[in-house]
Amino acid sequence: MKSKKKVIVALDSNNINKIIRLVKILKQDVFAFKIGYQFFYNFGLEGYKKIYSVCPKIFLDLKLHDIPNTVEKGLEGIFKMKPLFTTIHISGGDHMMQVSKFKKNNTKILGVSILTSLDSDQTKKYYNQKNVKKLVKNFTLAAKKNKLDGVVCSPKEIEYIRKEVGKNFIIVTPGIRINSKIKSDDQKRVQSPKKAIELGADYLVIGRPITKSKYPLKVLKEINKTLI
Ligand code: C5P
């Protein structure tokens, strides 16, 4: 599954026609497109199929988190949609992660570790652990033990996680910025595309630096050039 193309473009928008146009423009130069809550809860399966028919390389990021049976049934539905990647929360527990691998399919399942929006006070409150890195490491090792295919983590953790999991475990990272920050940006811990790959990421999720650009294909091609 390792590909030379490493960028996954996040399709976070309420304008489906704009998204379809963007997918047509970028599809030759991406690894995949990420469909998350905003797209899926606005446009549903119908919208998904529209994107899929233009470009079937999709990371369906729905971050499932429920009892094992419910997650298993949810995943069965997701597998029918044939995304390349999908996500579940590692904190759903061992059994939940194990059921996710019961059915044979080609969709890779990535574990979401600790949301990057939680600071150490919040992780202390909700996970009784102030050391976020340690938590992410433990969660990632649990994901590997339970046979998930990889994790989503912040650029800050890539190097640390890669050391622990070896080279075949997939690491996907958001929080990528090219150089100067875009206006009213909410990403705090950012990394350049080149550096994130050097640190050990396999794929980069990039949204606004590409989608909000006047010349999205140009920006994407420039990023790709830095990754060769
Ligand atoms: O626009 P931007 O490049 O910040 O988009 C990043 C994408 O990655 C968004 O779809 C966002 O939901 C997702 N994401 C993130 N931070 C995480 C996990 C996912 O930004 N910790």
mmCIF file of C-alpha atoms and ligand atoms in Angstrom:
data_model
loop_
_atom_site.group_PDB
_atom_site.id
_atom_site.type_symbol
_atom_site.label_atom_id
_atom_site.label_comp_id
_atom_site.label_asym_id
_atom_site.label_seq_id
_atom_site.Cartn_x
_atom_site.Cartn_y
_atom_site.Cartn_z
ATOM 1 C CA MET A 1 0.000 0.000 0.000
ATOM 2 C CA LYS A 2 2.993 2.347 0.405
ATOM 3 C CA SER A 3 2.724 4.955 -2.321
ATOM 4 C CA LYS A 4 4.919 7.709 -3.662
ATOM 5 C CA LYS A 5 2.011 10.088 -3.289
ATOM 6 C CA LYS A 6 1.711 11.026 0.335
ATOM 7 C CA VAL A 7 -0.788 13.841 0.579
ATOM 8 C CA ILE A 8 -4.370 13.231 1.699
ATOM 9 C CA VAL A 9 -6.467 16.333 1.028
ATOM 10 C CA ALA A 10 -9.172 16.988 3.652
ATOM 11 C CA LEU A 11 -12.481 17.841 1.969
ATOM 12 C CA ASP A 12 -13.935 20.021 4.722
ATOM 13 C CA SER A 13 -16.593 22.161 3.056
ATOM 14 C CA ASN A 14 -20.363 22.522 2.798
ATOM 15 C CA ASN A 15 -20.223 23.214 -0.920
ATOM 16 C CA ILE A 16 -20.367 19.869 -2.710
ATOM 17 C CA ASN A 17 -19.974 21.302 -6.200
ATOM 18 C CA LYS A 18 -16.852 23.101 -5.118
ATOM 19 C CA ILE A 19 -15.547 19.885 -3.564
ATOM 20 C CA ILE A 20 -16.196 17.862 -6.718
ATOM 21 C CA ARG A 21 -14.397 20.472 -8.809
ATOM 22 C CA LEU A 22 -11.454 20.335 -6.436
ATOM 23 C CA VAL A 23 -11.338 16.519 -6.522
ATOM 24 C CA LYS A 24 -11.246 16.581 -10.326
ATOM 25 C CA ILE A 25 -8.375 19.071 -10.302
ATOM 26 C CA LEU A 26 -6.271 17.321 -7.656
ATOM 27 C CA LYS A 27 -6.975 13.613 -8.096
ATOM 28 C CA GLN A 28 -3.848 12.704 -10.097
ATOM 29 C CA ASP A 29 -1.539 14.201 -7.511
ATOM 30 C CA VAL A 30 -2.961 13.002 -4.179
ATOM 31 C CA PHE A 31 -2.718 9.736 -2.297
ATOM 32 C CA ALA A 32 -6.365 10.146 -1.260
ATOM 33 C CA PHE A 33 -9.113 12.539 -0.170
ATOM 34 C CA LYS A 34 -10.313 12.647 3.418
ATOM 35 C CA ILE A 35 -14.037 12.709 4.046
ATOM 36 C CA GLY A 36 -14.917 13.540 7.638
ATOM 37 C CA TYR A 37 -17.935 14.560 9.716
ATOM 38 C CA GLN A 38 -18.624 17.817 7.905
ATOM 39 C CA PHE A 39 -18.884 16.240 4.470
ATOM 40 C CA PHE A 40 -20.496 12.979 5.528
ATOM 41 C CA TYR A 41 -23.186 14.416 7.797
ATOM 42 C CA ASN A 42 -24.113 17.003 5.178
ATOM 43 C CA PHE A 43 -24.005 14.910 2.018
ATOM 44 C CA GLY A 44 -24.223 11.317 3.292
ATOM 45 C CA LEU A 45 -23.770 8.210 1.215
ATOM 46 C CA GLU A 46 -25.024 9.955 -1.895
ATOM 47 C CA GLY A 47 -22.321 12.615 -1.587
ATOM 48 C CA TYR A 48 -19.717 9.957 -0.821
ATOM 49 C CA LYS A 49 -20.644 8.092 -4.007
ATOM 50 C CA LYS A 50 -20.329 11.274 -6.047
ATOM 51 C CA ILE A 51 -16.757 11.728 -4.846
ATOM 52 C CA TYR A 52 -16.015 8.022 -5.200
ATOM 53 C CA SER A 53 -17.121 8.049 -8.833
ATOM 54 C CA VAL A 54 -14.647 10.847 -9.592
ATOM 55 C CA CYS A 55 -11.844 9.405 -7.441
ATOM 56 C CA PRO A 56 -12.166 6.192 -5.401
ATOM 57 C CA LYS A 57 -9.137 6.924 -3.216
ATOM 58 C CA ILE A 58 -10.929 7.887 -0.003
ATOM 59 C CA PHE A 59 -10.006 8.080 3.664
ATOM 60 C CA LEU A 60 -13.377 7.939 5.441
ATOM 61 C CA ASP A 61 -12.616 9.519 8.801
ATOM 62 C CA LEU A 62 -15.659 8.814 10.970
ATOM 63 C CA LYS A 63 -13.810 7.931 14.211
ATOM 64 C CA LEU A 64 -16.137 5.182 15.450
ATOM 65 C CA HIS A 65 -16.411 4.749 19.220
ATOM 66 C CA ASP A 66 -19.073 2.460 20.713
ATOM 67 C CA ILE A 67 -19.561 -1.053 22.086
ATOM 68 C CA PRO A 68 -17.805 -3.730 19.996
ATOM 69 C CA ASN A 69 -20.970 -5.089 18.356
ATOM 70 C CA THR A 70 -22.103 -1.632 17.243
ATOM 71 C CA VAL A 71 -18.686 -0.744 15.882
ATOM 72 C CA GLU A 72 -18.491 -4.076 14.068
ATOM 73 C CA LYS A 73 -21.845 -3.482 12.359
ATOM 74 C CA GLY A 74 -20.914 0.103 11.554
ATOM 75 C CA LEU A 75 -17.663 -1.045 10.007
ATOM 76 C CA GLU A 76 -19.491 -3.616 7.898
ATOM 77 C CA GLY A 77 -21.384 -0.704 6.367
ATOM 78 C CA ILE A 78 -18.200 1.290 5.883
ATOM 79 C CA PHE A 79 -16.423 -1.644 4.200
ATOM 80 C CA LYS A 80 -19.179 -1.737 1.565
ATOM 81 C CA MET A 81 -18.194 1.832 0.677
ATOM 82 C CA LYS A 82 -14.632 0.641 -0.021
ATOM 83 C CA PRO A 83 -12.561 3.496 1.435
ATOM 84 C CA LEU A 84 -8.781 2.975 1.540
ATOM 85 C CA PHE A 85 -8.678 4.018 5.218
ATOM 86 C CA THR A 86 -11.171 4.506 8.010
ATOM 87 C CA THR A 87 -10.801 5.369 11.723
ATOM 88 C CA ILE A 88 -11.891 4.098 15.127
ATOM 89 C CA HIS A 89 -10.995 5.377 18.601
ATOM 90 C CA ILE A 90 -8.339 3.309 20.355
ATOM 91 C CA SER A 91 -9.975 4.176 23.697
ATOM 92 C CA GLY A 92 -12.935 1.987 22.639
ATOM 93 C CA GLY A 93 -10.839 -0.848 24.111
ATOM 94 C CA ASP A 94 -9.215 -4.134 23.078
ATOM 95 C CA HIS A 95 -12.402 -5.972 22.225
ATOM 96 C CA MET A 96 -13.682 -3.115 20.086
ATOM 97 C CA MET A 97 -10.415 -3.019 18.135
ATOM 98 C CA GLN A 98 -10.382 -6.794 17.723
ATOM 99 C CA VAL A 99 -13.881 -6.981 16.220
ATOM 100 C CA SER A 100 -12.838 -4.381 13.712
ATOM 101 C CA LYS A 101 -10.560 -6.975 12.147
ATOM 102 C CA PHE A 102 -13.048 -9.874 12.025
ATOM 103 C CA LYS A 103 -14.213 -9.267 8.489
ATOM 104 C CA LYS A 104 -11.848 -9.619 5.604
ATOM 105 C CA ASN A 105 -11.676 -6.448 3.575
ATOM 106 C CA ASN A 106 -9.222 -4.108 1.938
ATOM 107 C CA THR A 107 -9.936 -1.049 4.066
ATOM 108 C CA LYS A 108 -7.096 -0.203 6.434
ATOM 109 C CA ILE A 109 -8.234 0.678 9.931
ATOM 110 C CA LEU A 110 -6.388 3.467 11.716
ATOM 111 C CA GLY A 111 -6.653 4.150 15.435
ATOM 112 C CA VAL A 112 -7.281 7.630 16.785
ATOM 113 C CA SER A 113 -5.174 8.009 19.909
ATOM 114 C CA ILE A 114 -5.529 11.137 22.031
ATOM 115 C CA LEU A 115 -7.262 14.061 20.364
ATOM 116 C CA THR A 116 -4.742 16.843 19.902
ATOM 117 C CA SER A 117 -7.275 19.298 21.276
ATOM 118 C CA LEU A 118 -6.759 17.827 24.775
ATOM 119 C CA ASP A 119 -4.033 19.424 26.891
ATOM 120 C CA SER A 120 -2.360 17.742 29.848
ATOM 121 C CA ASP A 121 -4.984 19.000 32.319
ATOM 122 C CA GLN A 122 -7.707 17.399 30.233
ATOM 123 C CA THR A 123 -5.808 14.131 29.808
ATOM 124 C CA LYS A 124 -5.236 14.095 33.576
ATOM 125 C CA LYS A 125 -8.959 14.625 34.123
ATOM 126 C CA TYR A 126 -10.207 12.091 31.580
ATOM 127 C CA TYR A 127 -7.362 9.527 31.373
ATOM 128 C CA ASN A 128 -5.655 10.123 34.733
ATOM 129 C CA GLN A 129 -2.343 10.821 32.958
ATOM 130 C CA LYS A 130 -0.708 14.200 32.528
ATOM 131 C CA ASN A 131 2.018 12.943 30.186
ATOM 132 C CA VAL A 132 0.334 13.110 26.780
ATOM 133 C CA LYS A 133 3.255 11.498 24.925
ATOM 134 C CA LYS A 134 3.194 8.524 27.235
ATOM 135 C CA LEU A 135 -0.550 8.172 26.734
ATOM 136 C CA VAL A 136 -0.229 8.351 22.957
ATOM 137 C CA LYS A 137 2.554 5.773 23.060
ATOM 138 C CA ASN A 138 0.522 3.359 25.190
ATOM 139 C CA PHE A 139 -2.543 3.802 23.000
ATOM 140 C CA THR A 140 -0.526 3.248 19.836
ATOM 141 C CA LEU A 141 1.063 0.082 21.185
ATOM 142 C CA ALA A 142 -2.422 -1.161 22.098
ATOM 143 C CA ALA A 143 -3.588 -0.434 18.557
ATOM 144 C CA LYS A 144 -0.706 -2.447 17.143
ATOM 145 C CA LYS A 145 -1.296 -5.336 19.547
ATOM 146 C CA ASN A 146 -4.951 -5.415 18.534
ATOM 147 C CA LYS A 147 -3.940 -5.575 14.866
ATOM 148 C CA LEU A 148 -5.050 -2.175 13.667
ATOM 149 C CA ASP A 149 -3.166 -1.087 10.549
ATOM 150 C CA GLY A 150 -1.935 2.247 11.857
ATOM 151 C CA VAL A 151 -2.626 5.430 13.799
ATOM 152 C CA VAL A 152 -3.405 9.083 13.313
ATOM 153 C CA CYS A 153 -1.132 11.249 15.433
ATOM 154 C CA SER A 154 0.104 14.835 15.654
ATOM 155 C CA PRO A 155 3.423 15.829 14.022
ATOM 156 C CA LYS A 156 4.828 16.229 17.515
ATOM 157 C CA GLU A 157 4.494 12.523 18.170
ATOM 158 C CA ILE A 158 5.532 10.977 14.848
ATOM 159 C CA GLU A 159 9.176 10.355 15.699
ATOM 160 C CA TYR A 160 8.390 8.954 19.119
ATOM 161 C CA ILE A 161 5.661 6.657 17.775
ATOM 162 C CA ARG A 162 7.669 5.422 14.759
ATOM 163 C CA LYS A 163 10.413 4.218 17.095
ATOM 164 C CA GLU A 164 7.895 2.103 18.979
ATOM 165 C CA VAL A 165 5.922 0.519 16.138
ATOM 166 C CA GLY A 166 8.479 -0.258 13.423
ATOM 167 C CA LYS A 167 8.219 0.613 9.771
ATOM 168 C CA ASN A 168 5.163 -1.310 8.608
ATOM 169 C CA PHE A 169 2.618 0.376 10.861
ATOM 170 C CA ILE A 170 0.914 3.262 9.042
ATOM 171 C CA ILE A 171 1.307 6.744 10.522
ATOM 172 C CA VAL A 172 -0.965 9.499 9.227
ATOM 173 C CA THR A 173 -0.559 13.034 10.483
ATOM 174 C CA PRO A 174 -2.601 16.234 10.181
ATOM 175 C CA GLY A 175 -1.337 19.608 11.426
ATOM 176 C CA ILE A 176 0.756 20.270 8.324
ATOM 177 C CA ARG A 177 1.582 23.827 7.278
ATOM 178 C CA ILE A 178 3.724 24.970 4.386
ATOM 179 C CA ASN A 179 5.324 28.114 5.769
ATOM 180 C CA SER A 180 3.528 31.208 6.925
ATOM 181 C CA LYS A 181 0.339 30.629 8.898
ATOM 182 C CA ILE A 182 -2.952 31.230 7.167
ATOM 183 C CA LYS A 183 -5.397 33.675 8.676
ATOM 184 C CA SER A 184 -7.344 32.597 11.792
ATOM 185 C CA ASP A 185 -5.676 29.225 11.767
ATOM 186 C CA ASP A 186 -6.493 26.903 14.657
ATOM 187 C CA GLN A 187 -3.684 24.369 14.220
ATOM 188 C CA LYS A 188 -1.221 24.901 17.055
ATOM 189 C CA ARG A 189 1.415 22.201 16.732
ATOM 190 C CA VAL A 190 2.353 22.269 13.089
ATOM 191 C CA GLN A 191 5.098 20.791 10.921
ATOM 192 C CA SER A 192 6.206 21.182 7.307
ATOM 193 C CA PRO A 193 5.347 18.356 4.880
ATOM 194 C CA LYS A 194 8.998 17.451 4.293
ATOM 195 C CA LYS A 195 9.862 17.383 7.983
ATOM 196 C CA ALA A 196 6.792 15.298 8.873
ATOM 197 C CA ILE A 197 7.791 12.649 6.312
ATOM 198 C CA GLU A 198 11.409 12.735 7.524
ATOM 199 C CA LEU A 199 10.194 12.162 11.074
ATOM 200 C CA GLY A 200 8.449 8.988 9.931
ATOM 201 C CA ALA A 201 4.924 9.812 8.755
ATOM 202 C CA ASP A 202 3.611 7.772 5.811
ATOM 203 C CA TYR A 203 0.830 10.149 4.800
ATOM 204 C CA LEU A 204 -0.027 13.791 5.482
ATOM 205 C CA VAL A 205 -3.554 15.116 5.907
ATOM 206 C CA ILE A 206 -3.633 18.643 4.530
ATOM 207 C CA GLY A 207 -6.772 20.728 4.313
ATOM 208 C CA ARG A 208 -6.850 24.509 4.203
ATOM 209 C CA PRO A 209 -3.313 25.202 2.921
ATOM 210 C CA ILE A 210 -4.482 23.486 -0.294
ATOM 211 C CA THR A 211 -8.271 23.880 -0.354
ATOM 212 C CA LYS A 212 -8.301 27.582 0.555
ATOM 213 C CA SER A 213 -5.551 28.433 -1.885
ATOM 214 C CA LYS A 214 -6.309 30.271 -5.093
ATOM 215 C CA TYR A 215 -4.176 27.703 -6.916
ATOM 216 C CA PRO A 216 -4.706 24.384 -5.091
ATOM 217 C CA LEU A 217 -3.021 22.199 -7.717
ATOM 218 C CA LYS A 218 0.051 24.415 -7.767
ATOM 219 C CA VAL A 219 0.334 24.257 -3.965
ATOM 220 C CA LEU A 220 -0.109 20.474 -3.993
ATOM 221 C CA LYS A 221 2.509 19.996 -6.713
ATOM 222 C CA GLU A 222 4.940 22.199 -4.791
ATOM 223 C CA ILE A 223 4.404 20.108 -1.666
ATOM 224 C CA ASN A 224 4.881 16.885 -3.642
ATOM 225 C CA LYS A 225 8.162 18.172 -5.046
ATOM 226 C CA THR A 226 9.530 18.626 -1.522
ATOM 227 C CA LEU A 227 8.701 15.000 -0.711
ATOM 228 C CA ILE A 228 10.701 13.289 -3.476
HETATM 229 O O1 C5P B 1 -7.212 22.434 7.261
HETATM 230 P P1 C5P B 1 -6.278 21.549 7.998
HETATM 231 O O2 C5P B 1 -5.010 21.228 7.237
HETATM 232 O O3 C5P B 1 -6.016 22.007 9.396
HETATM 233 O O4 C5P B 1 -7.089 20.172 8.073
HETATM 234 C C1 C5P B 1 -6.696 19.143 8.862
HETATM 235 C C2 C5P B 1 -7.680 18.016 8.816
HETATM 236 O O5 C5P B 1 -7.239 17.022 9.724
HETATM 237 C C3 C5P B 1 -9.101 18.380 9.241
HETATM 238 O O6 C5P B 1 -9.991 17.552 8.490
HETATM 239 C C4 C5P B 1 -9.140 18.014 10.699
HETATM 240 O O7 C5P B 1 -10.411 17.629 11.131
HETATM 241 C C5 C5P B 1 -8.183 16.830 10.750
HETATM 242 N N1 C5P B 1 -7.531 16.626 12.055
HETATM 243 C C6 C5P B 1 -6.760 17.586 12.686
HETATM 244 N N2 C5P B 1 -6.174 17.349 13.891
HETATM 245 C C7 C5P B 1 -6.308 16.173 14.454
HETATM 246 C C8 C5P B 1 -7.062 15.177 13.834
HETATM 247 C C9 C5P B 1 -7.655 15.447 12.610
HETATM 248 O O8 C5P B 1 -6.613 18.670 12.181
HETATM 249 N N3 C5P B 1 -5.719 15.949 15.585
#
